């Protein structure tokens, strides 16, 4: 009997050697950029790439971290360094392109305003509104450019802010890292921003729940609609989780309109953008929060490569309105 068991075992082992191995699903979770990440992918042999991914994040942070005073971005912002690395080069070029396309609604030079309104390193200035005009003099896409590998600023006070694009870019870079390991089927999620690779091995798409805005920063998340995606980025911008409430209960958005210099103030509560990559989705989502519902819908409908899902405040405080761009297929629970 014992011999029989051993033989069976040996046969099973041989069998395994001849059959193609099914890709295994691997899930990795961690913390990065002050938020959580979840990465799911299919890999033959189920190899775990977390060490490589975390080291990519460390390299990324050394370049683009906003909070690390030693990062290249911080040094550029203090005018201690002008030479760019590959990360700053890519993200600034794409930022300036999207800034141009969106007529400055997205603007990587917005930081001095973000800071004045209390969303950077300083407390909100009681005189933020009075300072806006003087700050606007050194905000704008004509204030910064790259010349032969070096950042040039029209004014020393120009400071860059990639918070509205860096998470999407980092998600794309994780996707590229996985592809370099031979993984094609993946979903990378960083604090709600996503990059999806190819569909799953069984041919199904990646199903994503679209969040309904919470009433305040601590309310639990809820989902209403689902989308199924592959080969694209998806990013959401919204004010319902990051805002500043003053003594009179007035809310200030952390999204600044670079045209007026003031926090945006309209009924668009959140926008989720579907774009060819995560970096673009992230930047357009922020731009659309600045544009507001009507202008953003017009922008998306003009573009073959973009779709968007908007949530806006309706007449009563508890009621939301939804709008999906014409190419977007929204699924409900009944469709699943
Ligand atoms: P997101 O959550 O992607 O919309 O990014 C919001 C962050 O981007 C803010 O906390 C600011 O640091 C920065 N930001 C605010 N307004 C703008 C803007 N108009 N263009 C680019 N970045 C912005
Ligand atoms: Mg963004």
PDB file of N, CA and C in Angstrom, residues 76-125:
ATOM      1  N   UNK A  76      14.285  70.928  -6.233  1.00  0.00           N
ATOM      2  CA  UNK A  76      13.961  71.802  -7.371  1.00  0.00           C
ATOM      3  C   UNK A  76      13.090  72.965  -6.885  1.00  0.00           C
ATOM      4  N   UNK A  77      12.151  72.647  -6.001  1.00  0.00           N
ATOM      5  CA  UNK A  77      11.256  73.696  -5.503  1.00  0.00           C
ATOM      6  C   UNK A  77      12.000  74.732  -4.658  1.00  0.00           C
ATOM      7  N   UNK A  78      13.094  74.310  -4.021  1.00  0.00           N
ATOM      8  CA  UNK A  78      13.897  75.274  -3.241  1.00  0.00           C
ATOM      9  C   UNK A  78      15.018  75.881  -4.090  1.00  0.00           C
ATOM     10  N   UNK A  79      15.018  75.584  -5.376  1.00  0.00           N
ATOM     11  CA  UNK A  79      16.041  76.092  -6.307  1.00  0.00           C
ATOM     12  C   UNK A  79      17.453  75.632  -5.936  1.00  0.00           C
ATOM     13  N   UNK A  80      17.535  74.441  -5.350  1.00  0.00           N
ATOM     14  CA  UNK A  80      18.858  73.893  -5.023  1.00  0.00           C
ATOM     15  C   UNK A  80      19.375  72.987  -6.128  1.00  0.00           C
ATOM     16  N   UNK A  81      18.473  72.585  -7.019  1.00  0.00           N
ATOM     17  CA  UNK A  81      18.839  71.633  -8.072  1.00  0.00           C
ATOM     18  C   UNK A  81      18.068  71.997  -9.335  1.00  0.00           C
ATOM     19  N   UNK A  82      18.701  71.838 -10.491  1.00  0.00           N
ATOM     20  CA  UNK A  82      17.966  72.056 -11.744  1.00  0.00           C
ATOM     21  C   UNK A  82      17.954  70.806 -12.622  1.00  0.00           C
ATOM     22  N   UNK A  83      18.939  69.904 -12.448  1.00  0.00           N
ATOM     23  CA  UNK A  83      19.014  68.733 -13.336  1.00  0.00           C
ATOM     24  C   UNK A  83      17.843  67.792 -13.052  1.00  0.00           C
ATOM     25  N   UNK A  84      17.110  67.399 -14.100  1.00  0.00           N
ATOM     26  CA  UNK A  84      15.954  66.523 -13.911  1.00  0.00           C
ATOM     27  C   UNK A  84      16.381  65.068 -14.052  1.00  0.00           C
ATOM     28  N   UNK A  85      15.632  64.150 -13.444  1.00  0.00           N
ATOM     29  CA  UNK A  85      15.835  62.725 -13.699  1.00  0.00           C
ATOM     30  C   UNK A  85      14.692  62.248 -14.595  1.00  0.00           C
ATOM     31  N   UNK A  86      14.653  60.933 -14.887  1.00  0.00           N
ATOM     32  CA  UNK A  86      13.644  60.450 -15.840  1.00  0.00           C
ATOM     33  C   UNK A  86      12.223  60.668 -15.330  1.00  0.00           C
ATOM     34  N   UNK A  87      12.031  60.579 -14.006  1.00  0.00           N
ATOM     35  CA  UNK A  87      10.671  60.730 -13.472  1.00  0.00           C
ATOM     36  C   UNK A  87      10.176  62.168 -13.613  1.00  0.00           C
ATOM     37  N   UNK A  88      11.011  63.113 -13.185  1.00  0.00           N
ATOM     38  CA  UNK A  88      10.614  64.522 -13.280  1.00  0.00           C
ATOM     39  C   UNK A  88      10.430  64.904 -14.751  1.00  0.00           C
ATOM     40  N   UNK A  89      11.307  64.393 -15.595  1.00  0.00           N
ATOM     41  CA  UNK A  89      11.235  64.702 -17.021  1.00  0.00           C
ATOM     42  C   UNK A  89       9.888  64.258 -17.603  1.00  0.00           C
ATOM     43  N   UNK A  90       9.528  62.986 -17.347  1.00  0.00           N
ATOM     44  CA  UNK A  90       8.280  62.452 -17.905  1.00  0.00           C
ATOM     45  C   UNK A  90       7.072  63.185 -17.324  1.00  0.00           C
ATOM     46  N   UNK A  91       7.055  63.350 -16.006  1.00  0.00           N
ATOM     47  CA  UNK A  91       5.847  63.874 -15.379  1.00  0.00           C
ATOM     48  C   UNK A  91       5.682  65.373 -15.684  1.00  0.00           C
ATOM     49  N   UNK A  92       6.776  66.100 -15.799  1.00  0.00           N
ATOM     50  CA  UNK A  92       6.630  67.524 -16.119  1.00  0.00           C
ATOM     51  C   UNK A  92       6.194  67.707 -17.581  1.00  0.00           C
ATOM     52  N   UNK A  93       6.780  66.910 -18.476  1.00  0.00           N
ATOM     53  CA  UNK A  93       6.358  67.029 -19.878  1.00  0.00           C
ATOM     54  C   UNK A  93       4.876  66.729 -20.045  1.00  0.00           C
ATOM     55  N   UNK A  94       4.434  65.622 -19.439  1.00  0.00           N
ATOM     56  CA  UNK A  94       3.019  65.261 -19.576  1.00  0.00           C
ATOM     57  C   UNK A  94       2.132  66.308 -18.885  1.00  0.00           C
ATOM     58  N   UNK A  95       2.598  66.815 -17.749  1.00  0.00           N
ATOM     59  CA  UNK A  95       1.827  67.845 -17.028  1.00  0.00           C
ATOM     60  C   UNK A  95       1.645  69.083 -17.897  1.00  0.00           C
ATOM     61  N   UNK A  96       2.712  69.493 -18.564  1.00  0.00           N
ATOM     62  CA  UNK A  96       2.619  70.712 -19.378  1.00  0.00           C
ATOM     63  C   UNK A  96       1.720  70.484 -20.593  1.00  0.00           C
ATOM     64  N   UNK A  97       1.782  69.255 -21.154  1.00  0.00           N
ATOM     65  CA  UNK A  97       0.889  68.930 -22.275  1.00  0.00           C
ATOM     66  C   UNK A  97      -0.573  69.023 -21.844  1.00  0.00           C
ATOM     67  N   UNK A  98      -0.880  68.394 -20.707  1.00  0.00           N
ATOM     68  CA  UNK A  98      -2.283  68.362 -20.258  1.00  0.00           C
ATOM     69  C   UNK A  98      -2.715  69.757 -19.801  1.00  0.00           C
ATOM     70  N   UNK A  99      -1.781  70.508 -19.231  1.00  0.00           N
ATOM     71  CA  UNK A  99      -2.099  71.886 -18.849  1.00  0.00           C
ATOM     72  C   UNK A  99      -2.513  72.685 -20.092  1.00  0.00           C
ATOM     73  N   UNK A 100      -1.777  72.470 -21.167  1.00  0.00           N
ATOM     74  CA  UNK A 100      -2.079  73.197 -22.405  1.00  0.00           C
ATOM     75  C   UNK A 100      -3.443  72.781 -22.967  1.00  0.00           C
ATOM     76  N   UNK A 101      -3.657  71.471 -23.033  1.00  0.00           N
ATOM     77  CA  UNK A 101      -4.933  70.957 -23.579  1.00  0.00           C
ATOM     78  C   UNK A 101      -6.135  71.417 -22.776  1.00  0.00           C
ATOM     79  N   UNK A 102      -5.961  71.516 -21.446  1.00  0.00           N
ATOM     80  CA  UNK A 102      -7.100  71.855 -20.581  1.00  0.00           C
ATOM     81  C   UNK A 102      -7.153  73.360 -20.312  1.00  0.00           C
ATOM     82  N   UNK A 103      -6.380  74.107 -21.087  1.00  0.00           N
ATOM     83  CA  UNK A 103      -6.392  75.556 -20.955  1.00  0.00           C
ATOM     84  C   UNK A 103      -6.017  75.993 -19.538  1.00  0.00           C
ATOM     85  N   UNK A 104      -5.079  75.246 -18.949  1.00  0.00           N
ATOM     86  CA  UNK A 104      -4.583  75.624 -17.628  1.00  0.00           C
ATOM     87  C   UNK A 104      -5.439  75.186 -16.456  1.00  0.00           C
ATOM     88  N   UNK A 105      -6.494  74.395 -16.708  1.00  0.00           N
ATOM     89  CA  UNK A 105      -7.303  73.902 -15.568  1.00  0.00           C
ATOM     90  C   UNK A 105      -6.437  72.998 -14.702  1.00  0.00           C
ATOM     91  N   UNK A 106      -5.662  72.143 -15.341  1.00  0.00           N
ATOM     92  CA  UNK A 106      -4.622  71.392 -14.639  1.00  0.00           C
ATOM     93  C   UNK A 106      -3.346  72.204 -14.795  1.00  0.00           C
ATOM     94  N   UNK A 107      -2.658  72.448 -13.688  1.00  0.00           N
ATOM     95  CA  UNK A 107      -1.452  73.280 -13.767  1.00  0.00           C
ATOM     96  C   UNK A 107      -0.429  72.833 -12.732  1.00  0.00           C
ATOM     97  N   UNK A 108       0.719  72.313 -13.168  1.00  0.00           N
ATOM     98  CA  UNK A 108       1.697  71.806 -12.199  1.00  0.00           C
ATOM     99  C   UNK A 108       2.396  72.909 -11.407  1.00  0.00           C
ATOM    100  N   UNK A 109       2.173  74.163 -11.749  1.00  0.00           N
ATOM    101  CA  UNK A 109       2.820  75.256 -10.994  1.00  0.00           C
ATOM    102  C   UNK A 109       1.908  75.845  -9.915  1.00  0.00           C
ATOM    103  N   UNK A 110       0.835  75.112  -9.610  1.00  0.00           N
ATOM    104  CA  UNK A 110      -0.201  75.655  -8.723  1.00  0.00           C
ATOM    105  C   UNK A 110       0.224  75.657  -7.238  1.00  0.00           C
ATOM    106  N   UNK A 111       1.362  75.039  -6.924  1.00  0.00           N
ATOM    107  CA  UNK A 111       1.691  74.815  -5.510  1.00  0.00           C
ATOM    108  C   UNK A 111       1.630  76.047  -4.603  1.00  0.00           C
ATOM    109  N   UNK A 112       2.180  77.188  -4.994  1.00  0.00           N
ATOM    110  CA  UNK A 112       2.121  78.341  -4.074  1.00  0.00           C
ATOM    111  C   UNK A 112       0.682  78.695  -3.668  1.00  0.00           C
ATOM    112  N   UNK A 113      -0.273  78.455  -4.557  1.00  0.00           N
ATOM    113  CA  UNK A 113      -1.676  78.697  -4.204  1.00  0.00           C
ATOM    114  C   UNK A 113      -2.195  77.607  -3.272  1.00  0.00           C
ATOM    115  N   UNK A 114      -1.850  76.359  -3.593  1.00  0.00           N
ATOM    116  CA  UNK A 114      -2.249  75.229  -2.747  1.00  0.00           C
ATOM    117  C   UNK A 114      -1.763  75.483  -1.320  1.00  0.00           C
ATOM    118  N   UNK A 115      -0.538  75.960  -1.217  1.00  0.00           N
ATOM    119  CA  UNK A 115       0.065  76.214   0.096  1.00  0.00           C
ATOM    120  C   UNK A 115      -0.652  77.359   0.814  1.00  0.00           C
ATOM    121  N   UNK A 116      -0.920  78.423   0.089  1.00  0.00           N
ATOM    122  CA  UNK A 116      -1.578  79.585   0.708  1.00  0.00           C
ATOM    123  C   UNK A 116      -2.950  79.207   1.255  1.00  0.00           C
ATOM    124  N   UNK A 117      -3.628  78.286   0.571  1.00  0.00           N
ATOM    125  CA  UNK A 117      -4.967  77.886   1.018  1.00  0.00           C
ATOM    126  C   UNK A 117      -4.919  76.782   2.074  1.00  0.00           C
ATOM    127  N   UNK A 118      -3.721  76.430   2.525  1.00  0.00           N
ATOM    128  CA  UNK A 118      -3.608  75.506   3.666  1.00  0.00           C
ATOM    129  C   UNK A 118      -3.565  74.038   3.298  1.00  0.00           C
ATOM    130  N   UNK A 119      -3.310  73.726   2.014  1.00  0.00           N
ATOM    131  CA  UNK A 119      -3.255  72.315   1.619  1.00  0.00           C
ATOM    132  C   UNK A 119      -1.829  71.868   1.308  1.00  0.00           C
ATOM    133  N   UNK A 120      -0.854  72.704   1.660  1.00  0.00           N
ATOM    134  CA  UNK A 120       0.546  72.327   1.441  1.00  0.00           C
ATOM    135  C   UNK A 120       1.214  72.117   2.776  1.00  0.00           C
ATOM    136  N   UNK A 121       2.252  72.899   3.043  1.00  0.00           N
ATOM    137  CA  UNK A 121       2.984  72.742   4.303  1.00  0.00           C
ATOM    138  C   UNK A 121       2.555  73.764   5.337  1.00  0.00           C
ATOM    139  N   UNK A 122       1.996  74.872   4.873  1.00  0.00           N
ATOM    140  CA  UNK A 122       1.664  75.954   5.809  1.00  0.00           C
ATOM    141  C   UNK A 122       0.226  75.832   6.277  1.00  0.00           C
ATOM    142  N   UNK A 123      -0.063  76.451   7.418  1.00  0.00           N
ATOM    143  CA  UNK A 123      -1.461  76.574   7.833  1.00  0.00           C
ATOM    144  C   UNK A 123      -2.135  77.545   6.876  1.00  0.00           C
ATOM    145  N   UNK A 124      -3.445  77.392   6.774  1.00  0.00           N
ATOM    146  CA  UNK A 124      -4.138  78.287   5.858  1.00  0.00           C
ATOM    147  C   UNK A 124      -3.951  79.726   6.316  1.00  0.00           C
ATOM    148  N   UNK A 125      -3.514  80.551   5.382  1.00  0.00           N
ATOM    149  CA  UNK A 125      -3.303  81.940   5.716  1.00  0.00           C
ATOM    150  C   UNK A 125      -4.658  82.621   5.870  1.00  0.00           C
TER     151      UNK A 125
END
